[in-house]
Structures are given as C-alpha cells and as structure tokens.
Coordinates of C-alpha atoms and ligand atoms in Angstrom, one line a residue:
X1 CA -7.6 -36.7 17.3
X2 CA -10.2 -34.4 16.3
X3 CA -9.0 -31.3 14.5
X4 CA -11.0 -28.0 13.9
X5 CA -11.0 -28.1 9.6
X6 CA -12.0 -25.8 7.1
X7 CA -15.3 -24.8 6.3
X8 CA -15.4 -26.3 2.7
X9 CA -16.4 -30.2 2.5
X10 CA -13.8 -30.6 -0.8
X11 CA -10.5 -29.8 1.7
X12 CA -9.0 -30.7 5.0
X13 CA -6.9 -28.2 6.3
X14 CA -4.8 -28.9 9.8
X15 CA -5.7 -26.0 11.5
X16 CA -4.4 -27.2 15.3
X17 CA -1.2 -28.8 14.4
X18 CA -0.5 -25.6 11.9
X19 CA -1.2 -23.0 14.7
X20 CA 1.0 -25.8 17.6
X21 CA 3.4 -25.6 15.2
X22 CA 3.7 -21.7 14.4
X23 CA 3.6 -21.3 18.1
X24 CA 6.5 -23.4 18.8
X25 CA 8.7 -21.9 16.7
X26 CA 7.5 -18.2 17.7
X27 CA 9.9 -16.9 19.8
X28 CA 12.6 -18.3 17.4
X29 CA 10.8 -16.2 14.8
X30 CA 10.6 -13.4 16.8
X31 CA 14.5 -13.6 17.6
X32 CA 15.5 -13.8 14.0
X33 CA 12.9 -10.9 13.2
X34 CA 15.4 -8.8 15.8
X35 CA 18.3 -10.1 14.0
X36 CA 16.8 -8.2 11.0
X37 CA 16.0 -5.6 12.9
X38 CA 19.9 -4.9 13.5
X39 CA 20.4 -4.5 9.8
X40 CA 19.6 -0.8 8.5
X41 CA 19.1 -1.5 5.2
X42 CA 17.7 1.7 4.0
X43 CA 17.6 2.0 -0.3
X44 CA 18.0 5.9 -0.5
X45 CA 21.0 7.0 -2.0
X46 CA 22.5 9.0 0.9
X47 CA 22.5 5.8 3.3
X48 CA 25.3 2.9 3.2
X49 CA 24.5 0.6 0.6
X50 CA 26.8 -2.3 1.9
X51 CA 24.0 -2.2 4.8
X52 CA 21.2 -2.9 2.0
X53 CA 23.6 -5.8 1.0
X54 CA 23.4 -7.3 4.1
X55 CA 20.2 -7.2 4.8
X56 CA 19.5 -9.1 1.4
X57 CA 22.2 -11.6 2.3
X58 CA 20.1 -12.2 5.9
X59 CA 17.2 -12.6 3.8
X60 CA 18.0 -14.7 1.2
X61 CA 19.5 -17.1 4.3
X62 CA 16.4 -16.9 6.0
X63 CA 14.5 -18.4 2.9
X64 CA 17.0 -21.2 2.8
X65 CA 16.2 -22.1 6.1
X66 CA 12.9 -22.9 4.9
X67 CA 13.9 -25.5 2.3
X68 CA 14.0 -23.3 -0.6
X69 CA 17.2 -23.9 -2.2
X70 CA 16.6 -22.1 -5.8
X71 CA 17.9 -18.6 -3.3
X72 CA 18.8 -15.7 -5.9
X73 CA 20.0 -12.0 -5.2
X74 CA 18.4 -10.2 -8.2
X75 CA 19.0 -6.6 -9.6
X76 CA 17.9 -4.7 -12.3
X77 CA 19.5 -1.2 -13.4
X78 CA 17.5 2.1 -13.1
X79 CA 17.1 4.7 -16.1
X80 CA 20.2 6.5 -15.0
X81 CA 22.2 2.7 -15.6
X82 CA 22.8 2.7 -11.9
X83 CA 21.9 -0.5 -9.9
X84 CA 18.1 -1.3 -8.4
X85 CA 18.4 -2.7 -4.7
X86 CA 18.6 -6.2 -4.4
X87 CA 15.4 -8.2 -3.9
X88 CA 15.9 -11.9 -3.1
X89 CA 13.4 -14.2 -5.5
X90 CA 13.2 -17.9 -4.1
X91 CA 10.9 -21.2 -6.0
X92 CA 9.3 -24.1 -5.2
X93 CA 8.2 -25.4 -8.4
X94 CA 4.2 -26.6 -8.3
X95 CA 3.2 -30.3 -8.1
X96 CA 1.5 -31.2 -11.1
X97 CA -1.7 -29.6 -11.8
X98 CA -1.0 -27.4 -8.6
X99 CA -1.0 -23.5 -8.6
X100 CA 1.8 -21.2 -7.6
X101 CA 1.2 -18.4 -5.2
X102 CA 3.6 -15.6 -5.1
X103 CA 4.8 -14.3 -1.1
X104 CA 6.0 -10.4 -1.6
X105 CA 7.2 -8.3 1.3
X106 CA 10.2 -5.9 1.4
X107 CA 13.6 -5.9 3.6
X108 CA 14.5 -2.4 3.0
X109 CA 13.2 0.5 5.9
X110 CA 12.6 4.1 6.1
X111 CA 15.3 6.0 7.5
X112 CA 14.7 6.0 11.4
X113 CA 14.0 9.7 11.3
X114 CA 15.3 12.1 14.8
X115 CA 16.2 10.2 16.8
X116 CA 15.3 11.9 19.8
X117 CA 12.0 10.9 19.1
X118 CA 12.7 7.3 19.3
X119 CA 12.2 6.0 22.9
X120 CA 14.8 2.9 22.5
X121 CA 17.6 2.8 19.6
X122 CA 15.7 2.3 15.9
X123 CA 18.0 -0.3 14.7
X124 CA 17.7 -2.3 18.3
X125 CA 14.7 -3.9 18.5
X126 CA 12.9 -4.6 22.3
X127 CA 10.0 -5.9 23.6
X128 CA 7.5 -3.7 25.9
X129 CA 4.0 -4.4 27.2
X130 CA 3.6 -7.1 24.1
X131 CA 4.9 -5.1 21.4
X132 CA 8.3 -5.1 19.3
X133 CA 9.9 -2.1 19.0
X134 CA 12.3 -1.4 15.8
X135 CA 12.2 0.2 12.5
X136 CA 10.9 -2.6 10.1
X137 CA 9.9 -4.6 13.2
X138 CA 6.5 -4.1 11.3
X139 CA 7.1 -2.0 8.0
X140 CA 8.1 -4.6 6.5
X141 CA 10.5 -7.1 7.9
X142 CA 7.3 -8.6 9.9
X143 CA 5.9 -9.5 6.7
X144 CA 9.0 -11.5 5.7
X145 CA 9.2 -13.4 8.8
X146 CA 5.2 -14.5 8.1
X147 CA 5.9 -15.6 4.9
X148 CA 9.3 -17.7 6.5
X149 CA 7.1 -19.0 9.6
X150 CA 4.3 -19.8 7.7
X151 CA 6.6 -21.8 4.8
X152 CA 8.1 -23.6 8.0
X153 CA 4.9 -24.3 9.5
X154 CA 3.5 -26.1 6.1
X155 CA 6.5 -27.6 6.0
X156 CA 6.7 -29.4 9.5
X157 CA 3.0 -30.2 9.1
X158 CA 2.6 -31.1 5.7
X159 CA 6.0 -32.5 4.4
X160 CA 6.3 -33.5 1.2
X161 CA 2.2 -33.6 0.9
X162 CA 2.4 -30.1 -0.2
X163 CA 1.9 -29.7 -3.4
X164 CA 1.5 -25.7 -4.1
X165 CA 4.1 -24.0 -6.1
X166 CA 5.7 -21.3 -4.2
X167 CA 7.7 -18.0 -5.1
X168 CA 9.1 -15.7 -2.9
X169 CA 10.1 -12.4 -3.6
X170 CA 11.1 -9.9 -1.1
X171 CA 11.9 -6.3 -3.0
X172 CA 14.9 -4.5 -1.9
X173 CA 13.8 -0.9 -2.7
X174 CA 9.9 -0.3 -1.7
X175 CA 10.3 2.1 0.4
X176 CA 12.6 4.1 -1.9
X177 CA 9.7 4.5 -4.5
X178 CA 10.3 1.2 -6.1
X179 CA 11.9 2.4 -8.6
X180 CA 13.1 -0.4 -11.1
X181 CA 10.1 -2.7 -10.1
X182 CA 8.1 -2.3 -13.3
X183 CA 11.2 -3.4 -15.0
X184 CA 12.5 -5.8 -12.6
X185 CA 9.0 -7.6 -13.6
X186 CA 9.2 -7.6 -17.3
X187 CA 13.0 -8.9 -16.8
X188 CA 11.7 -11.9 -14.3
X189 CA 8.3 -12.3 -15.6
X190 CA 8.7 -16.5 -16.3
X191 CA 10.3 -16.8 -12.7
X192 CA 7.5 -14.4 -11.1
X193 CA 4.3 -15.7 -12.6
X194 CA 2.1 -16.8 -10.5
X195 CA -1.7 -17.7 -9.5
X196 CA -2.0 -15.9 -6.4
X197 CA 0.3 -13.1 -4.8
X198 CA 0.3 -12.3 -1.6
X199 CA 1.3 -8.8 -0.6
X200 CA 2.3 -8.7 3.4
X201 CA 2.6 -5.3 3.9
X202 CA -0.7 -3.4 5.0
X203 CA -2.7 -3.4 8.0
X204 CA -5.0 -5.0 10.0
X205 CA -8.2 -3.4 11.4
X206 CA -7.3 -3.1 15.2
X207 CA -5.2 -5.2 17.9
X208 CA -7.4 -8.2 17.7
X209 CA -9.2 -7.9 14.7
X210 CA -7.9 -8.7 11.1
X211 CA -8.2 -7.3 7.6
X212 CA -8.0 -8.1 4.1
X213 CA -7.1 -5.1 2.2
X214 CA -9.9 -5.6 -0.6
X215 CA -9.5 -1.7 -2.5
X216 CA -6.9 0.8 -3.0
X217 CA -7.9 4.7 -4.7
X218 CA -6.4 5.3 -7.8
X219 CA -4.9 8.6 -8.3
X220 CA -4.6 11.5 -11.1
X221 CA -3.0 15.0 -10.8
X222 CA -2.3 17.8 -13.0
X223 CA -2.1 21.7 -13.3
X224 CA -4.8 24.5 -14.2
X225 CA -3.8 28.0 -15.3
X226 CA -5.8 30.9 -15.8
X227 CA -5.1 33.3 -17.6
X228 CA -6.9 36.8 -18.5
X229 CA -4.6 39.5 -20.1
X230 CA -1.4 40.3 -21.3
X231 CA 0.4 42.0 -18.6
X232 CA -0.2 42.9 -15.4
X233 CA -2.4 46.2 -14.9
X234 CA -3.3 48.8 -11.8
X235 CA -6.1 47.7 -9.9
X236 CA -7.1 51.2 -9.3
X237 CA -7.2 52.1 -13.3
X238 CA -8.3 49.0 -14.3
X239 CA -10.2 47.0 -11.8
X240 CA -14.2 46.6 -11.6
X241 CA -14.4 45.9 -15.0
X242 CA -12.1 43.4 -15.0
X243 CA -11.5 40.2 -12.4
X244 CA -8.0 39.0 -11.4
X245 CA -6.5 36.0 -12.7
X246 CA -6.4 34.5 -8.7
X247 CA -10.3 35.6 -8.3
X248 CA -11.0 33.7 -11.5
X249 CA -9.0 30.3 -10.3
X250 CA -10.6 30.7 -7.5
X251 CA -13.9 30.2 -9.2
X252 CA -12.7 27.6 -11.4
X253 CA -11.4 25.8 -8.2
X254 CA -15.5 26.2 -6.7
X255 CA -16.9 24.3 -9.3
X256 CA -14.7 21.5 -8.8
X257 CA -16.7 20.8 -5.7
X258 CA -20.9 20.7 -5.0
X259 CA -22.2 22.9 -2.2
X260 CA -22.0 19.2 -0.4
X261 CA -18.3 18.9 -0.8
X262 CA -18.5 16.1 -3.1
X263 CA -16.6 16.0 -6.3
X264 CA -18.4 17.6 -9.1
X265 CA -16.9 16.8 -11.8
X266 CA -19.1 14.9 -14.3
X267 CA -18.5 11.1 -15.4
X268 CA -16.2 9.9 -12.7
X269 CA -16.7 6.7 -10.8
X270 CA -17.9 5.8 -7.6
X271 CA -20.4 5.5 -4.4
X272 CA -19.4 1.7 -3.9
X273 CA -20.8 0.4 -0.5
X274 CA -18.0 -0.3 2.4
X275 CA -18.9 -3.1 5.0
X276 CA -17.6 -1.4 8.1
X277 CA -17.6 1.7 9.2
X278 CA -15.2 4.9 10.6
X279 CA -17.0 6.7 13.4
X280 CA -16.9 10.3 12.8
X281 CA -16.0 11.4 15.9
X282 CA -12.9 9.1 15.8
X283 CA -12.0 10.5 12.2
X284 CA -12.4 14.2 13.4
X285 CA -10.0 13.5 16.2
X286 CA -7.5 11.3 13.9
X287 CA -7.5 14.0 11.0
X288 CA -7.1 17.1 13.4
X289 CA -10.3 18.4 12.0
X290 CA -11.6 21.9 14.0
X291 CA -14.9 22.0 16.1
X292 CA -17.8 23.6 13.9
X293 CA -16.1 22.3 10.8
X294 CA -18.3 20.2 8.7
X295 CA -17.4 17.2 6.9
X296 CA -17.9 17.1 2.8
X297 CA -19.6 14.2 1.1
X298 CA -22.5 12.6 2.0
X299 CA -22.4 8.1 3.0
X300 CA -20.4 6.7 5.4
X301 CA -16.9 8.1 6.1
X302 CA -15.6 4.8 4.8
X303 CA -17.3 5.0 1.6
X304 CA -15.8 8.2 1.1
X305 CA -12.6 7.1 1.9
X306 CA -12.7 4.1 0.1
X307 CA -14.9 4.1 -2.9
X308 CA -15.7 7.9 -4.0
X309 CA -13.8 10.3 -6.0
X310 CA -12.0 13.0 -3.3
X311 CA -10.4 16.4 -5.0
X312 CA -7.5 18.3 -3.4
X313 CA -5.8 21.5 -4.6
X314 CA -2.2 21.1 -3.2
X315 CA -0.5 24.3 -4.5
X316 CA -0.7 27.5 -6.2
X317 CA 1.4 29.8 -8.1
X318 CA 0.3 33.2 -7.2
X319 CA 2.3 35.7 -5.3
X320 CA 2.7 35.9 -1.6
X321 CA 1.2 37.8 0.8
X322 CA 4.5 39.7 1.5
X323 CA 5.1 40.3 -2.1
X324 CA 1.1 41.5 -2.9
X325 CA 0.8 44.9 -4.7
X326 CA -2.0 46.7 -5.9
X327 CA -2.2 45.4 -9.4
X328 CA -4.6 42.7 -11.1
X329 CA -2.7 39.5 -12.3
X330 CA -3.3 38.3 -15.5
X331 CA -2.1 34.3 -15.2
X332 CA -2.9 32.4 -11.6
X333 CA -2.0 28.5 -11.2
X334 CA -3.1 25.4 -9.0
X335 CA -2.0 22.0 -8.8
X336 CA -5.0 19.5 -7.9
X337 CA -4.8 15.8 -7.0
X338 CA -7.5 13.6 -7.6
X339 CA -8.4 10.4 -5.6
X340 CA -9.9 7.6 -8.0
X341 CA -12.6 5.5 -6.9
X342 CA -11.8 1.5 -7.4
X343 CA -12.9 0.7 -11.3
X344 CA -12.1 4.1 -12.5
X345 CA -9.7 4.0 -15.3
X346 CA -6.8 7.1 -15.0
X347 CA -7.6 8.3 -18.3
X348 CA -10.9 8.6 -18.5
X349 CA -10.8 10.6 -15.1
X350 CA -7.9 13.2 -16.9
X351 CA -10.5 13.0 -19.7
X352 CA -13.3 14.1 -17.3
X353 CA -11.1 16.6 -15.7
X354 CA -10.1 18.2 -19.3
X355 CA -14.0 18.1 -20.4
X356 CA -14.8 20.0 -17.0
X357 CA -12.4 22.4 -16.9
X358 CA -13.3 23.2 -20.8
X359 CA -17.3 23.9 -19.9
X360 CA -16.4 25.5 -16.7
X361 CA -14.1 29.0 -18.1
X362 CA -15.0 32.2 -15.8
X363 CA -15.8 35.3 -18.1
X364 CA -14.5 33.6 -20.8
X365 CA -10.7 33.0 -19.3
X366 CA -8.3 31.0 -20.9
X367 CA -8.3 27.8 -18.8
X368 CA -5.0 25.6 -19.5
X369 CA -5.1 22.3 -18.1
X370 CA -1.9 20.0 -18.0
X371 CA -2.7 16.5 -17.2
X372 CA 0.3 15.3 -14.8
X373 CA 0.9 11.7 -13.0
X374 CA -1.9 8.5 -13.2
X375 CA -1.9 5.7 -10.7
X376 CA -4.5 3.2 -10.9
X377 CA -7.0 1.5 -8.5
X378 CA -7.2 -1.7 -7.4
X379 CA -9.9 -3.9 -6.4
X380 CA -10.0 -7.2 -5.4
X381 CA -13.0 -9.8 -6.0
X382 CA -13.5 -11.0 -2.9
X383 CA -15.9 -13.6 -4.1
X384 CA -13.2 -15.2 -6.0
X385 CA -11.9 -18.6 -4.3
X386 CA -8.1 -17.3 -3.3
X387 CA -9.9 -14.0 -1.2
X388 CA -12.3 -16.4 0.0
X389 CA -10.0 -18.8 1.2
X390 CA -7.6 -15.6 3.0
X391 CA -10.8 -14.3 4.5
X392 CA -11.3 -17.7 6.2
X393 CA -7.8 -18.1 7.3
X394 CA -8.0 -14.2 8.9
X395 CA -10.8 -15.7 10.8
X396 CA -9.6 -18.8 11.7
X397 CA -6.6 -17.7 12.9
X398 CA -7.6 -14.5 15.0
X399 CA -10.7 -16.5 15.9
X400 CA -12.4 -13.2 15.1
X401 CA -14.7 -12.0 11.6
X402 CA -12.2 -10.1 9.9
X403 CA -13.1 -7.0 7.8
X404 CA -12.8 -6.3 4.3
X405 CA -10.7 -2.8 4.0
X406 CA -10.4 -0.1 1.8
X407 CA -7.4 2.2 1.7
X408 CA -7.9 6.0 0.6
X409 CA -4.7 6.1 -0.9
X410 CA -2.5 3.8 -3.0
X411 CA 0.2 1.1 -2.7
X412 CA 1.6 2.2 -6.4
X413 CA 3.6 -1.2 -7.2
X414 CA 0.2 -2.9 -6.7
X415 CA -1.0 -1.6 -9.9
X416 CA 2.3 -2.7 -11.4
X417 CA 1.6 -5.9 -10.2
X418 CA -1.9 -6.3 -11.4
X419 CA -1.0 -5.1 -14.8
X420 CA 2.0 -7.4 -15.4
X421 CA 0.1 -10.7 -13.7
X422 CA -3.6 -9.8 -14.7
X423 CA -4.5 -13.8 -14.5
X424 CA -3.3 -13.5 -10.8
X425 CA -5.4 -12.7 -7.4
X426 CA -3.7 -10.3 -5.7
X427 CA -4.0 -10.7 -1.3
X428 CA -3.3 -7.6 0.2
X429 CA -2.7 -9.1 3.7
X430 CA -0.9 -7.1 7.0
X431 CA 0.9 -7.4 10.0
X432 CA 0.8 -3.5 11.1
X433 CA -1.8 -2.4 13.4
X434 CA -3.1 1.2 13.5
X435 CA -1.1 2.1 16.5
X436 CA 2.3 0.3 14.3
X437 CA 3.4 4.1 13.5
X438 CA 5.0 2.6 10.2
X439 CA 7.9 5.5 8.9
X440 CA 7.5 7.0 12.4
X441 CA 9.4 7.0 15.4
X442 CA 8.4 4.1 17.6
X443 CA 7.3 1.8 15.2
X444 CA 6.4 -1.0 16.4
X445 CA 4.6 -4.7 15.9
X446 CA 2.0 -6.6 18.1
X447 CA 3.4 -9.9 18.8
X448 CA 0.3 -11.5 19.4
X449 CA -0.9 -10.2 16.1
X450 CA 1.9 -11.4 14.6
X451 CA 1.7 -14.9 15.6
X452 CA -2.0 -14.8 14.1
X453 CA -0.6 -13.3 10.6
X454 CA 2.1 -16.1 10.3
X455 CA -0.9 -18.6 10.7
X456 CA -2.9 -17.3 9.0
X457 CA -0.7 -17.2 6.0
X458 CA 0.2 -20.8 6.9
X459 CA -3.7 -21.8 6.8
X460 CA -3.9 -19.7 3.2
X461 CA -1.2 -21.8 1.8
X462 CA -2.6 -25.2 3.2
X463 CA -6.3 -24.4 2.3
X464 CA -4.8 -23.0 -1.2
X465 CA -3.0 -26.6 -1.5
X466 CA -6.0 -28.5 -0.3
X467 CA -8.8 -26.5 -2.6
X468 CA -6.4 -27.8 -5.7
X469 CA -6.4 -31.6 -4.7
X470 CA -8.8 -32.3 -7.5
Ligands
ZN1 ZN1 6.0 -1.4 3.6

C-alpha cells in the first residue's frame, strides 16, 4: 500500500488511513456535535447555569470517549468570590522525550439573540444545502468536536504508537469575557503546561480554502480632555479671541491622523508585509463604506488591517445638539482606541500617545490624557517547526495552499496564554468560515470544512508525534 506521507524525510505520517478514518466516523461526529448543540450553555449571569453544567458534563463525556480517562470539571472563583464556569481539563501524559501539545476550544455560546431572526430553532441544530445550522454549531462547539475526532482518529490509526503528550482544555466561560482565565492558569499551570497549544476557535479563509491565524492587533485606549478656562463664557462677549474647548479637541483629534489617514503618532510599530490580499471593492461593500469615500492608509488593505497601527475616536463628552447654547465651553472630552500592530508592546504605545498628546497642545490648552485598558498582540513564527507542521496539515488536508491570516482585532485570552506559557507555540487554527455568522442569527458550520479541520488537526498531532521520534 502506498500512502501519500509528509513532506519531511525525518517522519512518516498516515495521511490516507488518518483522513479514511476521520471520514468514517464523520457523521457520528456530526450527530454528537448536534447533541451539543441541544445544550444552551450560555456563561452570562442572566442565563440558567444548571444548562452551563450540562454542557460541561457532555463535554467532559465526550473526552472520555476518546481514551482520556484523567476527565476533570475545573473552577476557579472570580474577584467578587463567585464561581468561574466550568472548563473540563483532560491528560495524556507524554512518552518519554515526547512533547505535550495543548487542544483549547470553549463549550459555552452567545445567547441566541431574537429569535425571529433565526430561520430554524438556535438550540436545534439542522442541516441545509451542506451546512449545520445551531448556535455553537461553529462558535465553538465545532472546535471541540475537532479536537475529539481528530484524538479518535490518531487513536484508531496509531494505537499505542503515539507517543505525544496531550492536554485538553475546553473553557467554560469565553464567550462571557473569560473572566477568571488569567487565574484559572496560574491555579492549573503544572497540569496546563505545554509545548504547543492549539486554539480551535477562528476562521478559515473561505469555503474551501484554509487558514492559520498567524497575528492578532494589540489594543490600547484611553481619554483626552481639553480644557481652556474656568467657566463657561458668552460666545458673543467672549468669542474670536478665544476658541472653544470642542474646536480645540477637535484639533487635537486632527493631528492624531496624516492628511493620508494613517496614524501619526510618532514611535509606534508597524508596516509588516501580509501574504494575501482583501480586494477593495469587496472591503467597501463588507464595511458599508459610502461611494466617493476614500480609504486611509496607504499598502494593501490587509496590511492595514493586519500589521499597522489604526486610531479610532469612539466617544465624546460634549453637549448635544438639542442641549447647544450660545456659550464657549471651557473642558471637551474623547475616548480613542488604538489598534497595535503585532511586536508593539502596550506600554510603549500609551507612552507614545502621552509624548504626542504633550507636543501637540492647541493655543496652549491644557491637554489631560488618561491612559485606559492594554491588550497585547500576538504573532506567531511561522517558521518555527509546530506552524510549519499546521501549515502542512491545512494543506494536506484541504488539498489546497492555505493562507497565513491576520486578524485586525484581538482574541484577549491569547495574550493571556502567551504570557503564562511563553516556551509554548501557540496555533490559532478554525472551523468558521466567513459566511459562519458566529454570535449572529444563523450561525452556522460547513460540514465539508469541518471534516478537513478534524484531519487536519489529526495530521498536526501525528506529524507533531512523528517530527519528535528522534
Ligand atoms: Zn469562540
């Protein structure tokens, strides 16, 4: 029997019987993935906990099934001393001299929204023209299923030969902010650590073609006041001499920018190259943008998503239009947010904002500038073997190049994650689809998608186990 085999010469990896064997157990997968389905296990406080409960409980069996018997419920308390939601941790302790990769996804869903907008019940999932229909048939109960086919896969194919260490942990609270997940990783750290984690809970490119999730924007935000007198005066008695607090924001605000749109702000990162590309015409349409409307920035749209600096003022304090009166007001306020650039660090970018916003002071104003939230950036190497090897299980399984993606904004527990395991490669792999309208109505998963995404987390694992035979 001649089998198709990885690329590298060191390691053999069963690519045909891993992919017979993921497709013989596929409709059983997708069956239990509708079983989850039925659960609404939704971690906000104004849904039914015992729900949440159950849909751990159907989790942790699932891993069972796989041959995992070290199944734990696991809980850490919040600030506030109430519980976290309960994520289900699972182990396979490494052969000698093998590594341990870490499989993350989360069971919890967001609520299912109106559901008059829902063309078949949320918590019912159904098949049309190739896709499931459900909430969490993609966001994120798909991901668990991948990591439980692909486990079953390896183990049918590989038996006892596999040698990889193997953690499972499936987080009960994601889509509820994550709240306790800093220190539900401190608490766990011995049983967590691992080599390589794989997060299954972004996208792919399109139907068809797949993605690794190489780079995630970092974020900073904060508040700038200006301020010019003590009072408020008449603008008839007083104005002409003297500009309005809002006029003088307002040229704060300008210099935030070039006259190209792109962030001005001196010292920030950024203007990495991105592989593949977002035609504009299909971002106008996508982002709503008006006819005649220019774009800001200069590069490829998916460089400017995905590796520049991108500036946003998101609210004011100034009074309304309806409450306007002829006076000049002495103290204005905006809230910005800035997008970080992969390999900017948080701080220096407040720093850069707090040296801007000190050389940039209209007629002398009195700018005030309170630094708010940080989130950082993530990047991953994708020369380094463990992207190397996803990169050729994407492509193996899909049988198509996949593409090495950026994401504008951020998956916050990422960070988290690379701070706590810094030794570790982080895989940001998906099984959503641009069309998977993940937190919408209709969400939805691509079957045939799927079936690549459980393979081709079964072909990671077994090229992962292969690469480390020595
Ligand atoms: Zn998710």
């Amino acid at each position: 029997m001649s089998e198709e085999t990885s690329k590298t010469a060191t390691s053999t990896v069963p690519v045909d019987s891993l992919r017979a064997s993921v497709r013989s157990r596929f409709d059983a997968t997708v069956a239990e993935l509708v079983d989850l389905v039925a659960i609404s296990g939704i971690a906000w406080e104004a849904f039914d906990a015992a729900e949440l409960e159950r849909s751990a409980e159907a989790v942790a069996e699932l891993v069972r099934s796989t041959g995992l018997d070290d199944v734990q419920i696991l809980r850490v308390n919040k600030d506030d001393g109430t519980p976290g939601g309960p994520a289900i941790v699972a182990r396979k302790p490494a052969q000698p001299g093998k590594p341990t990769v870490l499989l993350y996804a989360h069971h919890d869903v967001q609520p299912p929204g109106d559901s008059a907008l829902w063309n078949s019940e949320p918590f019912t999932a159904v098949e049309r023209d190739g896709r499931l229909y459900g909430r969490g048939a993609a966001d994120d109960k798909a991901g668990i299923m991948a990591h439980v086919g692909a486990l079953r896969a390896i183990t049918d194919v590989l038996g006892d030969d596999f040698g990889l260490g193997v953690t499972i942990f499936i987080e009960g609270e994601e889509e509820a902010g994550s709240p306790t997940f800093r220190t539900f990783l401190q608490t766990h750290r011995q049983l967590l650590r691992a080599d390589v984690i794989v997060v299954a809970d972004s996208s792919n490119w399109k139907v068809g073609v797949p993605a690794l999730t190489t780079s995630l924007r970092g974020l900073v935000d904060g508040t700038i006041e200006v301020r010019m007198g003590t009072h408020a005066v008449h603008s008839g008695m007083f104005g002409g001499p003297l500009l309005d607090a809002p006029t003088l924001l307002a040229r704060v605000i300008a210099t935030l920018h070039d006259d190209d749109g792109a962030v001005a702000i001196a010292g920030l990162a950024g203007g990495g190259h991105a592989a593949i590309d977002y035609p504009e015409d299909a971002f106008r349409a996508d982002a709503g943008v008006l006819d005649g409307v220019q774009l800001a920035g200069t590069g490829s749209i998916t460089s400017r998503l995905w590796t520049k600096p991108a500036l946003s003022i998101i609210g004011m304090d100034i009074p309304s239009v309806a409450l306007s009166s002829n006076t000049l007001l002495p103290v204005a306020r905006a809230k910005f947010s800035l997008r970080l650039a992969p390999g900017q660090e948080p701080q220096a970018a407040m720093d850069a904002v707090a040296e801007h916003l000190r050389t940039h002071t209209p007629f002398g104003a009195q700018v005030t500038f309170t630094p708010g939230e940080m989130g950082q950036a993530f990047a991953t190497d994708t020369s380094a073997p463990a992207a190397q090897s996803a990169l050729w299980a994407l492509g193996a399984a899909w049988g198509v190049e996949p593409v090495e993606s950026g994401m504008g904004g951020s998956i916050p527990f990422i960070a988290d994650l690379n701070e706590l395991f810094p030794e570790a490669q982080i895989l940001v792999t998906g099984v959503e689809d641009p069309d998977s309208r993940a937190h919408s109505a209709n969400e939805s998963l691509h079957l045939g998608d799927f079936e690549n995404a459980v393979l081709a987390e079964a072909l990671l694992l077994a090229k992962l186990d292969a690469d480390s035979n020595g």
